[in-house]
Short mmCIF file of C-alpha atoms and ligand atoms in Angstrom, two decimals:
data_model
loop_
_atom_site.label_atom_id
_atom_site.label_comp_id
_atom_site.label_asym_id
_atom_site.label_seq_id
_atom_site.Cartn_x
_atom_site.Cartn_y
_atom_site.Cartn_z
CA UNK T 345 -4.52 -3.05 25.18
CA UNK T 346 -6.85 -0.14 24.32
CA UNK T 347 -5.28 2.38 21.99
CA UNK T 348 -6.18 5.64 20.32
CA UNK T 349 -6.01 5.48 16.52
CA UNK T 350 -2.85 6.92 15.01
CA UNK T 351 -3.10 9.13 11.92
CA UNK T 352 -0.27 8.27 9.58
CA UNK T 353 0.15 8.40 5.84
CA UNK T 354 0.91 5.02 4.31
CA UNK T 355 1.20 4.69 0.53
CA UNK T 356 -1.31 2.20 -0.90
CA UNK T 357 0.98 0.86 -3.62
CA UNK T 358 4.44 -0.59 -3.35
CA UNK T 359 7.24 1.65 -4.55
CA UNK T 360 9.08 0.83 -7.78
CA UNK T 361 11.60 -1.99 -7.50
CA UNK T 362 15.19 -0.80 -7.15
CA UNK T 363 17.97 -3.25 -8.01
CA UNK T 364 20.65 -3.48 -5.33
CA UNK T 365 24.15 -4.79 -5.98
CA UNK T 366 25.90 -6.52 -3.07
CA UNK T 367 28.48 -3.72 -3.02
CA UNK T 368 25.71 -1.11 -2.74
CA UNK T 369 24.35 -2.90 0.32
CA UNK T 370 27.87 -3.36 1.69
CA UNK T 371 28.35 0.40 1.37
CA UNK T 372 25.33 0.81 3.67
CA UNK T 373 26.88 -1.58 6.22
CA UNK T 374 30.13 0.43 6.02
CA UNK T 375 28.47 3.73 6.94
CA UNK T 376 29.20 5.23 10.37
CA UNK T 377 26.60 3.71 12.71
CA UNK T 378 24.74 6.96 13.43
CA UNK T 379 24.58 7.82 9.73
CA UNK T 380 23.14 4.39 8.94
CA UNK T 381 20.58 4.73 11.75
CA UNK T 382 19.52 8.16 10.49
CA UNK T 383 19.05 6.90 6.93
CA UNK T 384 17.15 3.81 8.02
CA UNK T 385 14.87 5.78 10.34
CA UNK T 386 14.24 8.37 7.59
CA UNK T 387 13.16 5.66 5.13
CA UNK T 388 11.10 3.99 7.85
CA UNK T 389 9.15 7.20 8.58
CA UNK T 390 8.29 7.70 4.92
CA UNK T 391 6.55 4.33 4.85
CA UNK T 392 5.41 3.45 8.36
CA UNK T 393 4.46 4.95 11.66
CA UNK T 394 7.76 4.63 13.60
CA UNK T 395 5.93 3.97 16.87
CA UNK T 396 3.95 0.96 15.67
CA UNK T 397 4.93 -2.68 15.88
CA UNK T 398 3.04 -5.70 14.57
CA UNK T 399 2.85 -8.88 16.69
CA UNK T 400 2.94 -12.41 15.26
CA UNK T 401 2.71 -15.54 17.37
CA UNK T 402 4.42 -18.76 16.32
CA UNK T 403 3.25 -22.31 16.91
CA UNK T 404 5.17 -25.43 16.01
CA UNK T 405 2.38 -27.64 14.65
CA UNK T 406 4.75 -30.52 13.85
CA UNK T 407 8.03 -30.61 15.71
CA UNK T 408 11.38 -32.31 15.08
CA UNK T 409 12.39 -35.38 13.09
CA UNK T 410 13.14 -33.28 9.99
CA UNK T 411 15.22 -35.02 7.31
CA UNK T 412 17.00 -31.79 6.26
CA UNK T 413 20.41 -30.95 7.73
CA UNK T 414 20.22 -27.17 8.27
CA UNK T 415 23.24 -26.61 10.54
CA UNK T 416 21.41 -24.08 12.74
CA UNK T 417 18.30 -26.12 13.38
CA UNK T 418 17.50 -28.15 16.51
CA UNK T 419 14.69 -29.95 14.64
CA UNK T 420 16.94 -31.80 12.21
CA UNK T 421 17.09 -35.57 12.64
CA UNK T 422 20.81 -35.37 11.84
CA UNK T 423 21.70 -33.73 15.18
CA UNK T 424 21.36 -34.82 18.77
CA UNK T 425 19.43 -31.94 20.37
CA UNK T 426 16.94 -31.61 23.26
CA UNK T 427 13.99 -31.44 20.79
CA UNK T 428 11.45 -34.30 20.95
CA UNK T 429 9.67 -35.14 17.70
CA UNK T 430 5.87 -34.90 17.68
CA UNK T 431 3.09 -35.64 15.19
CA UNK T 432 1.00 -32.95 13.48
CA UNK T 433 -1.17 -31.18 16.07
CA UNK T 434 -4.94 -31.60 16.05
CA UNK T 435 -7.28 -28.79 15.01
CA UNK T 436 -8.68 -28.09 18.50
CA UNK T 437 -5.26 -27.71 20.10
CA UNK T 438 -4.12 -25.35 17.33
CA UNK T 439 -7.28 -23.25 17.64
CA UNK T 440 -6.84 -23.02 21.42
CA UNK T 441 -3.31 -21.69 20.93
CA UNK T 442 -4.51 -19.24 18.27
CA UNK T 443 -7.29 -17.94 20.54
CA UNK T 444 -4.78 -17.39 23.35
CA UNK T 445 -2.44 -15.55 20.96
CA UNK T 446 -5.27 -13.28 19.83
CA UNK T 447 -6.33 -12.55 23.40
CA UNK T 448 -2.72 -11.63 24.24
CA UNK T 449 -2.68 -9.11 21.37
CA UNK T 450 -1.20 -10.92 18.35
CA UNK T 451 -2.65 -10.10 14.92
CA UNK T 452 -0.89 -12.84 12.95
CA UNK T 453 -0.55 -16.53 13.74
CA UNK T 454 2.25 -18.46 12.09
CA UNK T 455 2.23 -22.27 11.99
CA UNK T 456 5.57 -24.01 11.48
CA UNK T 457 6.21 -27.64 10.58
CA UNK T 458 9.54 -29.46 10.54
CA UNK T 459 9.09 -30.98 7.11
CA UNK T 460 11.39 -31.01 4.10
CA UNK T 461 8.10 -30.40 2.38
CA UNK T 462 4.51 -31.42 3.05
CA UNK T 463 2.84 -34.39 1.31
CA UNK T 464 -0.52 -33.87 -0.40
CA UNK T 465 -2.35 -35.31 2.62
CA UNK T 466 -0.43 -32.97 4.97
CA UNK T 467 -1.51 -29.97 2.92
CA UNK T 468 -5.17 -30.97 3.26
CA UNK T 469 -4.77 -31.12 7.04
CA UNK T 470 -2.87 -27.82 7.26
CA UNK T 471 -5.54 -26.20 5.05
CA UNK T 472 -8.09 -27.08 7.75
CA UNK T 473 -5.88 -25.47 10.39
CA UNK T 474 -5.47 -22.36 8.26
CA UNK T 475 -9.20 -21.89 7.71
CA UNK T 476 -9.89 -22.42 11.42
CA UNK T 477 -7.30 -19.82 12.45
CA UNK T 478 -8.48 -17.39 9.78
CA UNK T 479 -12.07 -17.72 11.06
CA UNK T 480 -10.86 -16.43 14.44
CA UNK T 481 -10.00 -13.13 12.76
CA UNK T 482 -6.24 -13.59 12.72
CA UNK T 483 -3.92 -13.16 9.75
CA UNK T 484 -2.47 -16.55 8.86
CA UNK T 485 1.06 -17.62 8.00
CA UNK T 486 2.54 -21.07 7.47
CA UNK T 487 6.08 -22.37 7.08
CA UNK T 488 6.10 -25.98 5.96
CA UNK T 489 9.19 -26.36 3.77
CA UNK T 490 9.26 -26.90 0.00
CA UNK T 491 5.90 -26.86 -1.75
CA UNK T 492 4.75 -29.05 -4.64
CA UNK T 493 2.54 -28.01 -7.53
CA UNK T 494 -0.93 -27.01 -6.28
CA UNK T 495 0.01 -26.78 -2.58
CA UNK T 496 0.17 -22.98 -2.49
CA UNK T 497 -3.23 -22.74 -4.22
CA UNK T 498 -4.83 -25.12 -1.67
CA UNK T 499 -3.41 -23.07 1.20
CA UNK T 500 -4.52 -19.82 -0.45
CA UNK T 501 -8.05 -21.12 -0.89
CA UNK T 502 -8.11 -22.07 2.80
CA UNK T 503 -7.30 -18.46 3.72
CA UNK T 504 -3.52 -18.36 3.97
CA UNK T 505 -2.23 -14.78 3.94
CA UNK T 506 1.57 -15.37 4.11
CA UNK T 507 3.95 -18.23 3.43
CA UNK T 508 7.30 -18.09 5.25
CA UNK T 509 10.22 -19.60 3.40
CA UNK T 510 13.64 -18.16 4.20
CA UNK T 511 16.67 -18.08 1.92
CA UNK T 512 18.63 -17.98 5.20
CA UNK T 513 22.03 -16.83 3.92
CA UNK T 514 23.97 -15.54 0.94
CA UNK T 515 23.90 -17.86 -2.11
CA UNK T 516 27.64 -18.55 -1.72
CA UNK T 517 27.25 -19.44 1.98
CA UNK T 518 24.30 -21.77 1.51
CA UNK T 519 26.23 -25.00 0.91
CA UNK T 520 28.19 -24.47 4.16
CA UNK T 521 24.91 -24.54 6.09
CA UNK T 522 22.65 -27.02 4.29
CA UNK T 523 23.53 -29.81 1.88
CA UNK T 524 20.22 -31.67 1.63
CA UNK T 525 18.77 -28.98 -0.68
CA UNK T 526 19.98 -26.19 -2.94
CA UNK T 527 19.49 -22.45 -2.76
CA UNK T 528 17.50 -22.69 -6.04
CA UNK T 529 15.01 -25.09 -4.39
CA UNK T 530 14.09 -22.23 -2.04
CA UNK T 531 13.60 -19.84 -4.97
CA UNK T 532 11.40 -22.41 -6.71
CA UNK T 533 9.01 -22.61 -3.73
CA UNK T 534 9.00 -18.81 -3.42
CA UNK T 535 7.94 -18.60 -7.09
CA UNK T 536 5.08 -21.04 -6.44
CA UNK T 537 3.91 -18.96 -3.45
CA UNK T 538 3.99 -15.74 -5.50
CA UNK T 539 2.31 -17.46 -8.41
CA UNK T 540 -0.62 -18.44 -6.21
CA UNK T 541 -1.02 -14.88 -4.96
CA UNK T 542 -0.01 -15.66 -1.37
CA UNK T 543 2.13 -12.96 0.29
CA UNK T 544 5.79 -13.84 0.76
CA UNK T 545 7.57 -13.84 4.11
CA UNK T 546 11.26 -14.43 3.40
CA UNK T 547 14.40 -13.53 5.27
CA UNK T 548 17.46 -15.08 6.82
CA UNK T 549 19.71 -15.72 9.78
CA UNK T 550 22.61 -13.58 10.92
CA UNK T 551 25.49 -14.91 13.01
CA UNK T 552 26.24 -18.20 11.22
CA UNK T 553 29.90 -17.30 10.57
CA UNK T 554 29.12 -15.34 7.40
CA UNK T 555 31.18 -12.32 6.35
CA UNK T 556 29.79 -8.79 6.21
CA UNK T 557 29.82 -9.08 2.44
CA UNK T 558 27.69 -12.25 2.71
CA UNK T 559 25.23 -10.46 5.00
CA UNK T 560 25.03 -7.74 2.34
CA UNK T 561 24.51 -10.39 -0.35
CA UNK T 562 21.63 -11.93 1.65
CA UNK T 563 19.93 -8.52 1.87
CA UNK T 564 20.59 -7.76 -1.82
CA UNK T 565 19.12 -11.12 -2.83
CA UNK T 566 15.93 -10.36 -0.89
CA UNK T 567 15.72 -6.76 -2.11
CA UNK T 568 16.13 -7.81 -5.76
CA UNK T 569 13.20 -10.21 -5.70
CA UNK T 570 10.42 -8.92 -7.92
CA UNK T 571 8.59 -7.84 -5.96
CA UNK T 572 10.59 -8.03 -2.75
CA UNK T 573 8.91 -9.94 0.12
CA UNK T 574 6.08 -8.24 2.01
CA UNK T 575 7.57 -9.57 5.22
CA UNK T 576 11.30 -9.98 5.97
CA UNK T 577 12.26 -11.87 9.14
CA UNK T 578 15.82 -11.19 10.27
CA UNK T 579 16.78 -13.92 12.73
CA UNK T 580 19.74 -13.80 15.07
CA UNK T 581 21.10 -17.35 15.28
CA UNK T 582 19.87 -19.09 18.43
CA UNK T 583 22.69 -21.47 19.24
CA UNK T 584 21.26 -24.81 20.33
CA UNK T 585 23.43 -27.50 21.86
CA UNK T 586 23.93 -30.43 19.53
CA UNK T 587 23.65 -28.39 16.32
CA UNK T 588 26.85 -27.86 14.28
CA UNK T 589 26.62 -24.08 14.80
CA UNK T 590 26.53 -24.34 18.58
CA UNK T 591 29.54 -22.66 20.18
CA UNK T 592 30.54 -20.52 17.24
CA UNK T 593 31.73 -16.95 17.71
CA UNK T 594 28.82 -14.63 18.41
CA UNK T 595 28.22 -11.73 16.08
CA UNK T 596 28.57 -8.18 17.43
CA UNK T 597 25.15 -6.68 18.29
CA UNK T 598 25.80 -3.59 16.15
CA UNK T 599 26.32 -5.81 13.13
CA UNK T 600 22.88 -7.32 13.68
CA UNK T 601 21.35 -3.84 14.00
CA UNK T 602 23.12 -2.82 10.78
CA UNK T 603 21.52 -5.80 9.01
CA UNK T 604 18.07 -4.64 10.13
CA UNK T 605 18.86 -1.13 8.87
CA UNK T 606 20.04 -2.44 5.50
CA UNK T 607 16.83 -4.47 5.16
CA UNK T 608 14.73 -1.38 5.95
CA UNK T 609 16.57 0.87 3.48
CA UNK T 610 16.52 -1.63 0.62
CA UNK T 611 12.94 -2.88 1.20
CA UNK T 612 11.13 0.27 2.35
CA UNK T 613 7.57 -1.08 2.20
CA UNK T 614 8.26 -4.46 3.78
CA UNK T 615 7.45 -5.43 7.33
CA UNK T 616 10.94 -6.07 8.75
CA UNK T 617 10.65 -8.56 11.56
CA UNK T 618 13.08 -8.66 14.47
CA UNK T 619 12.78 -12.45 14.76
CA UNK T 620 14.71 -15.15 16.59
CA UNK T 621 17.34 -14.24 19.16
CA UNK T 622 15.58 -11.45 21.07
CA UNK T 623 15.97 -13.29 24.36
CA UNK T 624 19.74 -13.04 24.05
CA UNK T 625 19.70 -9.36 23.00
CA UNK T 626 18.50 -7.28 25.90
CA UNK T 627 16.24 -4.25 25.74
CA UNK T 628 18.73 -1.68 24.45
CA UNK T 629 19.67 -3.72 21.37
CA UNK T 630 16.01 -4.38 20.60
CA UNK T 631 15.31 -0.64 20.88
CA UNK T 632 18.12 0.00 18.37
CA UNK T 633 16.54 -2.56 16.04
CA UNK T 634 13.25 -0.62 16.18
CA UNK T 635 15.16 2.58 15.48
CA UNK T 636 16.78 0.82 12.51
CA UNK T 637 13.33 0.08 11.09
CA UNK T 638 12.15 -3.22 12.53
CA UNK T 639 8.37 -3.05 12.88
CA UNK T 640 7.31 -6.57 13.71
CA UNK T 641 8.25 -9.14 16.35
CA UNK T 642 7.40 -12.70 17.32
CA UNK T 643 5.25 -12.43 20.39
CA UNK T 644 4.73 -15.26 22.87
CA UNK T 645 6.95 -17.17 25.26
CA UNK T 646 8.22 -19.57 22.62
CA UNK T 647 9.44 -19.37 19.03
CA UNK T 648 9.16 -22.88 17.52
CA UNK T 649 11.28 -24.90 19.94
CA UNK T 650 13.41 -22.21 21.65
CA UNK T 651 12.58 -19.38 24.02
CA UNK T 652 11.34 -15.87 23.32
CA UNK T 653 10.84 -12.99 25.80
CA UNK T 654 7.58 -13.52 27.72
CA UNK T 655 4.61 -11.33 26.83
CA UNK T 656 4.87 -9.30 30.05
CA UNK T 657 8.49 -8.41 29.28
CA UNK T 658 7.50 -7.40 25.74
CA UNK T 659 4.59 -5.28 26.91
CA UNK T 660 6.91 -3.57 29.38
CA UNK T 661 9.51 -2.91 26.72
CA UNK T 662 6.98 -1.54 24.23
CA UNK T 663 5.52 0.59 27.04
CA UNK T 664 8.93 2.03 27.94
CA UNK T 665 9.55 2.88 24.29
CA UNK T 666 6.07 4.36 23.82
CA UNK T 667 5.38 1.91 21.01
CA UNK T 668 1.93 0.70 20.08
CA UNK T 669 0.76 -2.46 18.41
CA UNK T 670 -0.40 -2.12 14.80
N1 SAM L 615 11.01 -26.58 7.81
C1 SAM L 615 10.59 -25.35 7.26
C2 SAM L 615 11.70 -24.60 6.58
O1 SAM L 615 12.85 -24.85 6.87
O2 SAM L 615 11.38 -23.73 5.78
C3 SAM L 615 9.90 -24.44 8.23
C4 SAM L 615 10.42 -24.30 9.66
S1 SAM L 615 12.06 -23.64 9.83
C5 SAM L 615 12.36 -23.95 11.53
C6 SAM L 615 11.82 -21.87 9.65
C7 SAM L 615 13.01 -20.99 9.79
O3 SAM L 615 13.40 -20.88 11.14
C8 SAM L 615 14.29 -21.36 9.09
O4 SAM L 615 14.28 -21.06 7.73
C9 SAM L 615 15.32 -20.51 9.82
O5 SAM L 615 15.45 -19.26 9.17
C10 SAM L 615 14.68 -20.32 11.19
N2 SAM L 615 15.48 -20.97 12.23
C11 SAM L 615 15.51 -22.29 12.51
N3 SAM L 615 16.36 -22.55 13.53
C12 SAM L 615 16.89 -21.36 13.90
C13 SAM L 615 17.84 -20.97 14.88
N4 SAM L 615 18.43 -21.86 15.67
N5 SAM L 615 18.15 -19.67 15.01
C14 SAM L 615 17.56 -18.76 14.20
N6 SAM L 615 16.65 -19.07 13.25
C15 SAM L 615 16.34 -20.35 13.08
C1 DTB L 616 11.49 -17.13 10.91
O1 DTB L 616 12.16 -16.50 10.08
N1 DTB L 616 11.83 -17.32 12.18
C2 DTB L 616 10.85 -18.13 12.87
C3 DTB L 616 9.74 -18.29 11.80
N2 DTB L 616 10.31 -17.68 10.65
C4 DTB L 616 9.18 -19.61 11.53
C5 DTB L 616 11.42 -19.38 13.43
C6 DTB L 616 12.57 -19.16 14.39
C7 DTB L 616 12.96 -20.46 14.94
C8 DTB L 616 14.02 -20.35 15.99
C9 DTB L 616 14.46 -21.67 16.50
C10 DTB L 616 13.38 -22.47 17.16
O2 DTB L 616 12.63 -21.94 18.01
O3 DTB L 616 13.27 -23.67 16.88
FE1 SF4 L 617 13.95 -28.93 8.81
FE2 SF4 L 617 13.23 -26.38 8.51
FE3 SF4 L 617 14.83 -27.15 10.55
FE4 SF4 L 617 15.80 -27.16 8.08
S1 SF4 L 617 15.08 -25.37 9.22
S2 SF4 L 617 16.04 -28.81 9.60
S3 SF4 L 617 13.99 -27.74 6.90
S4 SF4 L 617 12.71 -27.73 10.23
#
């Protein structure tokens, strides 16, 4: 896609950290919808070009067979789902996928592995994948589970730009969703990533039966990180048959849009990614998410194991909205 450059002021430094209490974020959720949209779009315009969207493509480099029991996840060994476990992909196959993603217009390539955490030998192999993808001129991101001492540094030295590690839900909801690890384990890995100087991609999932107050607590937790994550994926639960969360009541679309808006207002400089669940949303809801301040999407026909709108549909949608890729 050939595009004219867009002139837009973007501050070079992050703004000062503001501490958000859960009730402050809940007050945002409680605003009349149009008021919330106006505030979110106003913040968005101060920090980003409102007509630009960044495209990241996902690849599952090691699928299924995961020993964790995250109740939303089709890759857990604890649940009987349609996902087939595979070994870690070879370098050539990963590079082919990365080249295709770049040709289709993605600027970031995110590699996901269904591990509780990588072993030292896994990290060496993923480091090779990262440097290969980086050499293609793509930004790199990996999501591999909990990291051990030295892992983040090895990935950084290989050229890793972002590490994705979600806190997923409010601290007081966490134990309802996952029992094989603690909320604090996530924070520990996030500290290691920060400590190594790798940018943090951290967000959560909406629609897992949490209350509005718990959605607000998830956003407050992210916004109070020092500094808050550079990239904040907001996933809409994709209900997969066989997982414990399959069949639960679906969240109202406006509540999802409100969550995006709250993320934008509380983390003004972050890339807020409209992540999983777009296939179930329709164009109008996605457009509202962009209005609420989402400025990044996963691009490509597949997320990790579930579907995503195909690239033609996304190009059509962005075209209809007059949005350009950043
Ligand atoms: N195993 C690693 C981990 O858990 O950090 C990396 C891969 S894991 C699949 C990455 C993220 O995908 C999870 O933290 C969760 O936020 C998201 N995710 C997984 N299954 C999902 C689903 N069914 N719907 C929405 N998001 C999901
Ligand atoms: C994130 O927050 N969402 C992406 C990415 N980070 C790794 C993953 C979504 C996975 C959705 C379910 C699946 O496709 O398996
Ligand atoms: Fe494993 Fe990650 Fe899925 Fe949890 S979310 S079961 S850690 S792949």
